[in-house]
PDB file of C-alpha atoms and ligand atoms in Angstrom:
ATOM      1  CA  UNK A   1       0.000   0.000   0.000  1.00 46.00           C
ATOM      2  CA  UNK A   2       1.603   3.345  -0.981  1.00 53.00           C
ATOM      3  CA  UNK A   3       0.206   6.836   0.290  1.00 62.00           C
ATOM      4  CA  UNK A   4      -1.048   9.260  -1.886  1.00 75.00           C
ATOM      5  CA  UNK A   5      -1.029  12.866  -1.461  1.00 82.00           C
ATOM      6  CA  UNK A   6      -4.614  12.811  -3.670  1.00 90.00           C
ATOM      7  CA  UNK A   7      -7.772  13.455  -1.050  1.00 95.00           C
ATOM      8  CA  UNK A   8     -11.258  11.714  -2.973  1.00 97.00           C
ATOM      9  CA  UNK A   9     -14.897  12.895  -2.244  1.00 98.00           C
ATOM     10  CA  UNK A  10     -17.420  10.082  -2.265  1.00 98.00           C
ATOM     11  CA  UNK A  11     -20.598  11.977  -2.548  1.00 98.00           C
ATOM     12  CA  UNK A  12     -23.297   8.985  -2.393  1.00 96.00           C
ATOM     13  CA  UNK A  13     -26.114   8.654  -0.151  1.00 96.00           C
ATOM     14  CA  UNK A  14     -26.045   4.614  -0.739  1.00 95.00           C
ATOM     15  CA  UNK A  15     -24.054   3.512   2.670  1.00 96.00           C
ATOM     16  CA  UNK A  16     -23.300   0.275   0.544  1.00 94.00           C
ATOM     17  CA  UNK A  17     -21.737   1.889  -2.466  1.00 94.00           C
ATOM     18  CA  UNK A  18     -20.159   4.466  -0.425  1.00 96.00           C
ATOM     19  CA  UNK A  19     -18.632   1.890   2.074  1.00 96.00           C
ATOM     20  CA  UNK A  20     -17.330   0.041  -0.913  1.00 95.00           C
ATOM     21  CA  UNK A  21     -15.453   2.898  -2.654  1.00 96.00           C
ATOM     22  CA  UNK A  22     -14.515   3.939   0.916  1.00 96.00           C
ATOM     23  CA  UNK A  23     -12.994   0.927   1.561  1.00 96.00           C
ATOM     24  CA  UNK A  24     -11.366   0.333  -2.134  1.00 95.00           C
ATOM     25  CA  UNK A  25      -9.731   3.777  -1.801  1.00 95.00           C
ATOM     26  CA  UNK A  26      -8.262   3.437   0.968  1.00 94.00           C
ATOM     27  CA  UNK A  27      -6.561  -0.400   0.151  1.00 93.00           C
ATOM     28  CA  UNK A  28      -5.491   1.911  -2.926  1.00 92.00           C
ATOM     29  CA  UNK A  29      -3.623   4.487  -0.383  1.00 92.00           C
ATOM     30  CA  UNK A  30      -5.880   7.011  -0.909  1.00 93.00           C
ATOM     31  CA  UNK A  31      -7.485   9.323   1.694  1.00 94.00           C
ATOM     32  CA  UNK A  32     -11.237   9.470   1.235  1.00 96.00           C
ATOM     33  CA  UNK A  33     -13.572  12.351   2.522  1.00 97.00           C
ATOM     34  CA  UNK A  34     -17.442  10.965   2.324  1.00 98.00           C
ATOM     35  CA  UNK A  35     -21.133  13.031   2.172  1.00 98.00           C
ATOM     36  CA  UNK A  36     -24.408  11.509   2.257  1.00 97.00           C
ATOM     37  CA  UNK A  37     -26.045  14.599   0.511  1.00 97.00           C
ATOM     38  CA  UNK A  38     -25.381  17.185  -2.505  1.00 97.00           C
ATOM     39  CA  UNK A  39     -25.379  20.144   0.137  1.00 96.00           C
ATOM     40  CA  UNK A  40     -22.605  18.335   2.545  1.00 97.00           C
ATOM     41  CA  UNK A  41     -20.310  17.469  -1.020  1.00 97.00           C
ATOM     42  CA  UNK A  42     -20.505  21.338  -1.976  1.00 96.00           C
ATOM     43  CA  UNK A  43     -19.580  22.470   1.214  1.00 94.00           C
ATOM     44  CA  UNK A  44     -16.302  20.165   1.080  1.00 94.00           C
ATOM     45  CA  UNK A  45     -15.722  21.268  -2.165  1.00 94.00           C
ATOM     46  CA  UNK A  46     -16.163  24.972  -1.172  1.00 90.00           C
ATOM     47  CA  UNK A  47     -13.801  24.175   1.977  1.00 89.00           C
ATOM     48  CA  UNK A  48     -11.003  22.589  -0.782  1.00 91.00           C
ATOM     49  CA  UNK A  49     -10.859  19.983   1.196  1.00 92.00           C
ATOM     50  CA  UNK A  50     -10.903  17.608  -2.314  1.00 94.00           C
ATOM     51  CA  UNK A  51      -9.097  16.907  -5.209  1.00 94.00           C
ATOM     52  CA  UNK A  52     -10.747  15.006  -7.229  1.00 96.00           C
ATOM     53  CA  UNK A  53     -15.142  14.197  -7.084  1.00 97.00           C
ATOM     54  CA  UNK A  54     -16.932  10.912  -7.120  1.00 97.00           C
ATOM     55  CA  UNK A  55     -20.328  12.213  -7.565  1.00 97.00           C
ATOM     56  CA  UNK A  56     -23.953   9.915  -7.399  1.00 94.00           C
ATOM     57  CA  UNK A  57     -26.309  11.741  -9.387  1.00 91.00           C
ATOM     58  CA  UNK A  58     -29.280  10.218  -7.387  1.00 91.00           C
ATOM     59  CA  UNK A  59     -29.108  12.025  -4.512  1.00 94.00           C
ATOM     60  CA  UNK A  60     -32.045  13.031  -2.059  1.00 96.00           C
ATOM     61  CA  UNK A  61     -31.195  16.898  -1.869  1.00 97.00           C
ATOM     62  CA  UNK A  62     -30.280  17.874  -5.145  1.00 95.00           C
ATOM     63  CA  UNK A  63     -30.308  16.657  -8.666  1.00 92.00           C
ATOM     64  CA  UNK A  64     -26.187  15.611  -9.217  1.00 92.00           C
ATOM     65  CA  UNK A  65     -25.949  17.299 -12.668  1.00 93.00           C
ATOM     66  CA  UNK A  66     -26.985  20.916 -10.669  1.00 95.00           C
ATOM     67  CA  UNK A  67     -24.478  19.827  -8.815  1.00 96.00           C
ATOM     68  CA  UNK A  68     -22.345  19.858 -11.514  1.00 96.00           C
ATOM     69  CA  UNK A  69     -23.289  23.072 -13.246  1.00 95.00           C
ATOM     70  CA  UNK A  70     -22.601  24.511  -9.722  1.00 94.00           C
ATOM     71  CA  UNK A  71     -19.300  23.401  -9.165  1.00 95.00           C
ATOM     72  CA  UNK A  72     -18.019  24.264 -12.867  1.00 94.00           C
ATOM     73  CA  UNK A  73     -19.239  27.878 -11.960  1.00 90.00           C
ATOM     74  CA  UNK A  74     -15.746  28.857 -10.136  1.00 88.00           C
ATOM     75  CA  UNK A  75     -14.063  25.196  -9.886  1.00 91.00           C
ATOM     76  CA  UNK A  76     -12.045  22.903 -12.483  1.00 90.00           C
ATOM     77  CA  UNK A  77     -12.101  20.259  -9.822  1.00 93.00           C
ATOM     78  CA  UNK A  78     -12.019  16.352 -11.218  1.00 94.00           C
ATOM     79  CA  UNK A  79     -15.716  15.228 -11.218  1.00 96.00           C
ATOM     80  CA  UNK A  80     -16.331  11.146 -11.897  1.00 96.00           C
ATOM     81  CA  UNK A  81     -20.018  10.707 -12.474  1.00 95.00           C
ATOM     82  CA  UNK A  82     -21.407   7.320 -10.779  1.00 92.00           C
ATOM     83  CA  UNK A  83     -24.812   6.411 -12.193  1.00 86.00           C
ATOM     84  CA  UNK A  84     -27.291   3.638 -12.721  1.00 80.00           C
ATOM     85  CA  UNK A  85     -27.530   1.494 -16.019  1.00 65.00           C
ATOM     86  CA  UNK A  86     -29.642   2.879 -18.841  1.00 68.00           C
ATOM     87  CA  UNK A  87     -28.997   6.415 -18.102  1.00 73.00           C
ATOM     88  CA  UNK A  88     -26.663   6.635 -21.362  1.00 77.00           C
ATOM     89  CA  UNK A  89     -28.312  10.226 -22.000  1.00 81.00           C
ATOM     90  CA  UNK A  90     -28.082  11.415 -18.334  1.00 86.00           C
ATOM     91  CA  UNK A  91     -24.280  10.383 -18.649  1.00 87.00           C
ATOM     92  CA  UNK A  92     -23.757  12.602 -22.070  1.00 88.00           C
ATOM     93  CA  UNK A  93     -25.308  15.209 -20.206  1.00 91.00           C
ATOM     94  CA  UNK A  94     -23.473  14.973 -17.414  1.00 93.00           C
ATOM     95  CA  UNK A  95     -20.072  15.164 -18.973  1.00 93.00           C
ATOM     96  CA  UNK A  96     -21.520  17.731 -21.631  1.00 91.00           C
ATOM     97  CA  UNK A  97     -22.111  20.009 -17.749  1.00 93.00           C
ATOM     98  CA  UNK A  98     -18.345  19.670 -17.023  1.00 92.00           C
ATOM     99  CA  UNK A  99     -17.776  16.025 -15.571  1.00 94.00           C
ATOM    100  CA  UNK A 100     -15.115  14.645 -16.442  1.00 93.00           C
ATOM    101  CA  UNK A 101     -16.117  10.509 -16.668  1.00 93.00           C
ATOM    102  CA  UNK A 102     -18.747   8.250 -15.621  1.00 92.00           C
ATOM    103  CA  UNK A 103     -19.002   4.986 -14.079  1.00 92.00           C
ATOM    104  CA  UNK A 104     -22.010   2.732 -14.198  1.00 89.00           C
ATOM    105  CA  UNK A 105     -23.368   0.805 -11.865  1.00 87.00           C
ATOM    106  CA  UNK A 106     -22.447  -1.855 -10.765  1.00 87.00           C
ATOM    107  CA  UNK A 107     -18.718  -1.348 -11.682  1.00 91.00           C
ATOM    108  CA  UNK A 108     -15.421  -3.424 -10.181  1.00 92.00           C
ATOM    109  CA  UNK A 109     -12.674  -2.046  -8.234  1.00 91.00           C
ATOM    110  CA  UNK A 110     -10.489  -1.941 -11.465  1.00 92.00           C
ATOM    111  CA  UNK A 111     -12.640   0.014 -13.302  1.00 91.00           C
ATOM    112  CA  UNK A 112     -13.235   2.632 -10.277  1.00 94.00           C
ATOM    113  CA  UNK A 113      -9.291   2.583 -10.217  1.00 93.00           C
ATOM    114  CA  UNK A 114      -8.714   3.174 -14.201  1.00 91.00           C
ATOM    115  CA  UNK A 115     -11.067   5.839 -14.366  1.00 92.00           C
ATOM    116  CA  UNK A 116      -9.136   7.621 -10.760  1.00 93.00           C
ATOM    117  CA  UNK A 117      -5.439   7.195 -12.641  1.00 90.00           C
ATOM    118  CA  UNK A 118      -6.800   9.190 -15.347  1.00 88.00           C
ATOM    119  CA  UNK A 119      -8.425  12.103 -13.904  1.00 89.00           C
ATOM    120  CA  UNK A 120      -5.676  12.467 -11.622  1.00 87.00           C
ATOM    121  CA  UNK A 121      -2.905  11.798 -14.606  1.00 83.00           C
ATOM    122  CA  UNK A 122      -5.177  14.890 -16.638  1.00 79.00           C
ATOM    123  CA  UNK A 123      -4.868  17.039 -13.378  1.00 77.00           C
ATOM    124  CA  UNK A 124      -1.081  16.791 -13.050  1.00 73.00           C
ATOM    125  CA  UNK A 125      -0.650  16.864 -16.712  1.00 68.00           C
ATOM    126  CA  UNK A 126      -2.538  20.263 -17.755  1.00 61.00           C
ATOM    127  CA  UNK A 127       0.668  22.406 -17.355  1.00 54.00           C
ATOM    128  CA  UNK A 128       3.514  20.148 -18.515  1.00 52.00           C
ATOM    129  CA  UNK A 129       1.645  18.801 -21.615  1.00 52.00           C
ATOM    130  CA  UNK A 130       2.133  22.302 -23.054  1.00 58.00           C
ATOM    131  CA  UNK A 131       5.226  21.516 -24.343  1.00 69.00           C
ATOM    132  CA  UNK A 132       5.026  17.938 -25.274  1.00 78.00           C
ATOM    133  CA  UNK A 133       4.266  17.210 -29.002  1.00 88.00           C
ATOM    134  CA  UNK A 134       4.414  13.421 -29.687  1.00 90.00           C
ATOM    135  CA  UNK A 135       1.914  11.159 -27.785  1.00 91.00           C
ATOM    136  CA  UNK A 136       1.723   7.806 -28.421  1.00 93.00           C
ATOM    137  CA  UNK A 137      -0.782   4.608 -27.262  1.00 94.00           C
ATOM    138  CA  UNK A 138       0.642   1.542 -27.861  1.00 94.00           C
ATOM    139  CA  UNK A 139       1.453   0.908 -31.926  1.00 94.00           C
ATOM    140  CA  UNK A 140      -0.290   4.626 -32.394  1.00 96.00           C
ATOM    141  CA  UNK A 141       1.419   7.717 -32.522  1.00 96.00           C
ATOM    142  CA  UNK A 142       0.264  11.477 -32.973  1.00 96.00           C
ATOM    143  CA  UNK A 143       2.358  14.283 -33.558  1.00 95.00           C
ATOM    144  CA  UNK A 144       0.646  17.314 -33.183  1.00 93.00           C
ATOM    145  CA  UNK A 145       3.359  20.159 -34.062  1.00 92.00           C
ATOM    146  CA  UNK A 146       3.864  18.767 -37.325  1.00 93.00           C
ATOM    147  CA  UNK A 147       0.347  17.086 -37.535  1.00 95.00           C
ATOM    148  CA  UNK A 148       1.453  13.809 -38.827  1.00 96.00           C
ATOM    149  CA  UNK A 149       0.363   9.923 -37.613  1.00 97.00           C
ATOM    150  CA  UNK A 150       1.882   6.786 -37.469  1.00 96.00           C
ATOM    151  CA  UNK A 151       1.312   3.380 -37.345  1.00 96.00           C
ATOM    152  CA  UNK A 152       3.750   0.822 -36.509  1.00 92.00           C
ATOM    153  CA  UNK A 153       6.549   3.638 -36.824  1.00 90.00           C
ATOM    154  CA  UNK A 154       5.181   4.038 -40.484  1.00 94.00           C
ATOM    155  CA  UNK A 155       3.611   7.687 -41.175  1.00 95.00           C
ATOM    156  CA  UNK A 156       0.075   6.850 -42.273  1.00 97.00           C
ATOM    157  CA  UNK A 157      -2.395   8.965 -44.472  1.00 96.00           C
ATOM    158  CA  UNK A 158      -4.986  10.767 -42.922  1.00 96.00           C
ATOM    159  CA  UNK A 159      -7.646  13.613 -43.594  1.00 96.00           C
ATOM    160  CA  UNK A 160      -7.004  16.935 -42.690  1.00 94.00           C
ATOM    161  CA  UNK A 161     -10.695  15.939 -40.636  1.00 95.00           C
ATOM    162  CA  UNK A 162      -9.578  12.684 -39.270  1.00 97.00           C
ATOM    163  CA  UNK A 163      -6.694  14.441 -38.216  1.00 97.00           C
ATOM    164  CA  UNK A 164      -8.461  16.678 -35.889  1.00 96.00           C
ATOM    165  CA  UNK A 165     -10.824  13.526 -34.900  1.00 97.00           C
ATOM    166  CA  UNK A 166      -7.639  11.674 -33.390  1.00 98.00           C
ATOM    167  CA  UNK A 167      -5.837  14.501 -32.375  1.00 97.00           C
ATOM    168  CA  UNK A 168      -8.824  15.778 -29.998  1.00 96.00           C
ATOM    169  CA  UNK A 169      -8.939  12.158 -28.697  1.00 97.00           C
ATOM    170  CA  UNK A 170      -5.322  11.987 -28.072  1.00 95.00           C
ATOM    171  CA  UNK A 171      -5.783  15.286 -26.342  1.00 92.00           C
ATOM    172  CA  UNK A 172      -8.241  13.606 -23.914  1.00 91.00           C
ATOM    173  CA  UNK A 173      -6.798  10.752 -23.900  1.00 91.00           C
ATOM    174  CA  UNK A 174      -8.511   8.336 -21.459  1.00 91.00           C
ATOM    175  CA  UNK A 175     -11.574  10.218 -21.117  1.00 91.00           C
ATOM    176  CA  UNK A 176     -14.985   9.870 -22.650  1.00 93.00           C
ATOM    177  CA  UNK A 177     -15.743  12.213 -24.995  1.00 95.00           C
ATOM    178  CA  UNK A 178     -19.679  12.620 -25.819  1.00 94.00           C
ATOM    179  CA  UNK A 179     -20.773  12.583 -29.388  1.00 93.00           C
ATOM    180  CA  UNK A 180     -22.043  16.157 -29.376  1.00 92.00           C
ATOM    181  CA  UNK A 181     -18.886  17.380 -27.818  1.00 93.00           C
ATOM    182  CA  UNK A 182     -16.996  15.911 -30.810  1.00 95.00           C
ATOM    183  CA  UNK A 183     -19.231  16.607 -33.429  1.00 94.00           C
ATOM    184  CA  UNK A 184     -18.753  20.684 -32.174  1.00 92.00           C
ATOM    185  CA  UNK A 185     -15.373  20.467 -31.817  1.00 93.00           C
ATOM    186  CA  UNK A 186     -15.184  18.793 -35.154  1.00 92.00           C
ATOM    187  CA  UNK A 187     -17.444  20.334 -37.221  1.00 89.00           C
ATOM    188  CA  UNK A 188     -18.328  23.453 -35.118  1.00 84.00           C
ATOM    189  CA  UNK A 189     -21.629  23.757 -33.420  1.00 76.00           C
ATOM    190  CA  UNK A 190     -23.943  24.988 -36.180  1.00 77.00           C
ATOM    191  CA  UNK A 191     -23.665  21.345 -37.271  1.00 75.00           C
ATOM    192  CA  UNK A 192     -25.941  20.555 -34.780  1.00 73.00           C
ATOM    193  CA  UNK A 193     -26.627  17.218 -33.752  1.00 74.00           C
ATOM    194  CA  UNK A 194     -26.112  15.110 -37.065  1.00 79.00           C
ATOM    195  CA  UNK A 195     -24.189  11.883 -35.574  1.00 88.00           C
ATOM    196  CA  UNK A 196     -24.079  10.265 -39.355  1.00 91.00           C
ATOM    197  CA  UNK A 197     -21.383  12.181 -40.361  1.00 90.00           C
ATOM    198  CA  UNK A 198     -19.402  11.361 -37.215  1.00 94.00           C
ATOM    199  CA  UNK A 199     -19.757   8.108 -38.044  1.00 94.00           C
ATOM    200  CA  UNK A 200     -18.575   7.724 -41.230  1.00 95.00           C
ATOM    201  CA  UNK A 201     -15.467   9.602 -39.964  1.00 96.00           C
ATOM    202  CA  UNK A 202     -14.676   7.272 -36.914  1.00 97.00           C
ATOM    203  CA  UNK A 203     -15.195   4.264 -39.544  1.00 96.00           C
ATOM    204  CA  UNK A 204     -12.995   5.947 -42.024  1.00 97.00           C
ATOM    205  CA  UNK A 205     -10.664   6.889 -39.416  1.00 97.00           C
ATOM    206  CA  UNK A 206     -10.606   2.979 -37.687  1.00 97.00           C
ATOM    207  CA  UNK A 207      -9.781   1.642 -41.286  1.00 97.00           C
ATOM    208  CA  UNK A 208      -6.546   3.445 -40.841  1.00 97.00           C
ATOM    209  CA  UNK A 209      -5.653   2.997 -37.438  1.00 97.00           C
ATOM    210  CA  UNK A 210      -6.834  -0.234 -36.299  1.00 96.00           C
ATOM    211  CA  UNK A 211      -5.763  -3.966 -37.346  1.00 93.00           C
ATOM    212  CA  UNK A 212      -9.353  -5.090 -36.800  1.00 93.00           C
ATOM    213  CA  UNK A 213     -11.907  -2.072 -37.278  1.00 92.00           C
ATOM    214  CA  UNK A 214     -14.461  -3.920 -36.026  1.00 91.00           C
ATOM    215  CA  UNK A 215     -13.058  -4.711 -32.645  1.00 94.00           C
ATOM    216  CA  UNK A 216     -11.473  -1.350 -32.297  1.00 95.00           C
ATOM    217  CA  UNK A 217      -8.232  -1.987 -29.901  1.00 95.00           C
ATOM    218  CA  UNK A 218      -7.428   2.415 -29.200  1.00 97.00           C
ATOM    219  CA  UNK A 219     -10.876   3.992 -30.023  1.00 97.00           C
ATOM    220  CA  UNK A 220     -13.746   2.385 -27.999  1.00 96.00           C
ATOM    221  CA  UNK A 221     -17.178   2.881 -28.626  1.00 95.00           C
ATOM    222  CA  UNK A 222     -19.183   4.213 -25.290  1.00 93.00           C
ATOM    223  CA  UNK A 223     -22.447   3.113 -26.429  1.00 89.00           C
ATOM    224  CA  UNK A 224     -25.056   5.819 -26.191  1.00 89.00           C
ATOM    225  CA  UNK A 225     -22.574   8.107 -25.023  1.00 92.00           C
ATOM    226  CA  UNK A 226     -19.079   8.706 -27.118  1.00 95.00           C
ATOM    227  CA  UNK A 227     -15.798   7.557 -28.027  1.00 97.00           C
ATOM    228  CA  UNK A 228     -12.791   7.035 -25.422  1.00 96.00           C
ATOM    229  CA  UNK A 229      -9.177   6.555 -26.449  1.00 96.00           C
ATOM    230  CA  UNK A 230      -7.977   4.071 -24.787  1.00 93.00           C
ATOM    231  CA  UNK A 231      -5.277   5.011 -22.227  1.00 86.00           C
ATOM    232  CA  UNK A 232      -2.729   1.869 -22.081  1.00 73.00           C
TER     233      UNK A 232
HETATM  234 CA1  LIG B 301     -28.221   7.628  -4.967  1.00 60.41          CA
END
């Protein structure tokens, strides 16, 4: 068991669930604040007694995406959504209000972990990434000075659009990215909501990239919800 300097809010009214991130946090190192309602989670956040947000969005005094929206008024704080199943929009929504990942219920200890390592990884990494220009996962490589890919150590041909598809990934790298964040990062946001077009880029993009485009091995389908690059 190593410590960690990182403090995690469990904000979950669920004894069960909380006791069980509780208790996997802290076999992980970590110290662990808890709060049983919305109001008690701002008022830690307020304090800065956090660094990083596991937020239920069932709660009994507030709805959690308010809590959201409320929090990304004056804070850039890490917020991991925990939700239900079939709540695929709620979760777009959510990280479309700031969060910065989901979990679903019922989710495993490695998952809970996976999704921590990369918030925390984005939170150290916002200043030195600045000057870093070649990122790589696994056999896949980016360089975004020169805007070139590779494959394999191969440069590979790409669309001046697929670029900017796999170089916004790379930028979140990790993280769940919701369609309609894409699409208006992409496109820009008069494009509204057409996801067709996205899709024909990912699939043109996958053909490039991956050995087996139908079992994508570095851009994974979050059904109902996004894309994710997979962090390796
Ligand atoms: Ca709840």
């Amino acid at each position: 068991m190593s410590e960690r300097n990182e403090t995690i809010l469990i904000v979950e009214d669920d004894a069960q669930i909380r006791n069980f991130i509780l208790y996997a946090l802290r076999q992980e190192g970590f110290s662990c604040i808890t709060a049983n309602t919305a109001q008690s989670g701002l008022s830690a956040i307020v304090a800065g007694q956090a660094d990083l947000v596991l937020l239920d969005l069932g709660l009994p005094d507030m709805d959690g995406m308010d809590v959201i929206k409320k929090v990304r008024e004056w804070s850039e704080i890490p917020i991991i959504v925990v939700s239900a199943r079939d709540q695929d929009r709620e979760k777009a929504a959510a990280l479309d209000e700031g969060a910065d990942d989901y979990l679903t219920k019922p989710f495993s200890v490695t998952e809970l972990m996976a999704r921590i390592r990369v918030a925390i990884r984005h939170l150290h990494k916002s200043g030195a990434a600045k000057t870093q220009s070649v990122f790589s996962v696994g056999d896949l490589s980016i360089d975004l000075e020169k805007r070139l890919v590779y494959v394999n150590g191969s440069q590979i041909h790409v669309t001046p659009l697929e670029y900017n598809l796999l170089a916004l990934l790379f930028k979140n790298i990790g993280k769940v990215l919701t369609t309609q964040y894409i699409i208006n990062e992409i496109y820009g946001v008069k494009y509204g909501n057409d996801t067709q077009a996205l899709r024909t880029l990912m699939a043109g993009l996958r053909r490039k990239i991956e050995e087996t485009p139908a079992r994508p091995r570095y851009i994974l389908t979050e059904i109902g919800v996004g894309y994710r690059l997979k962090d390796e």
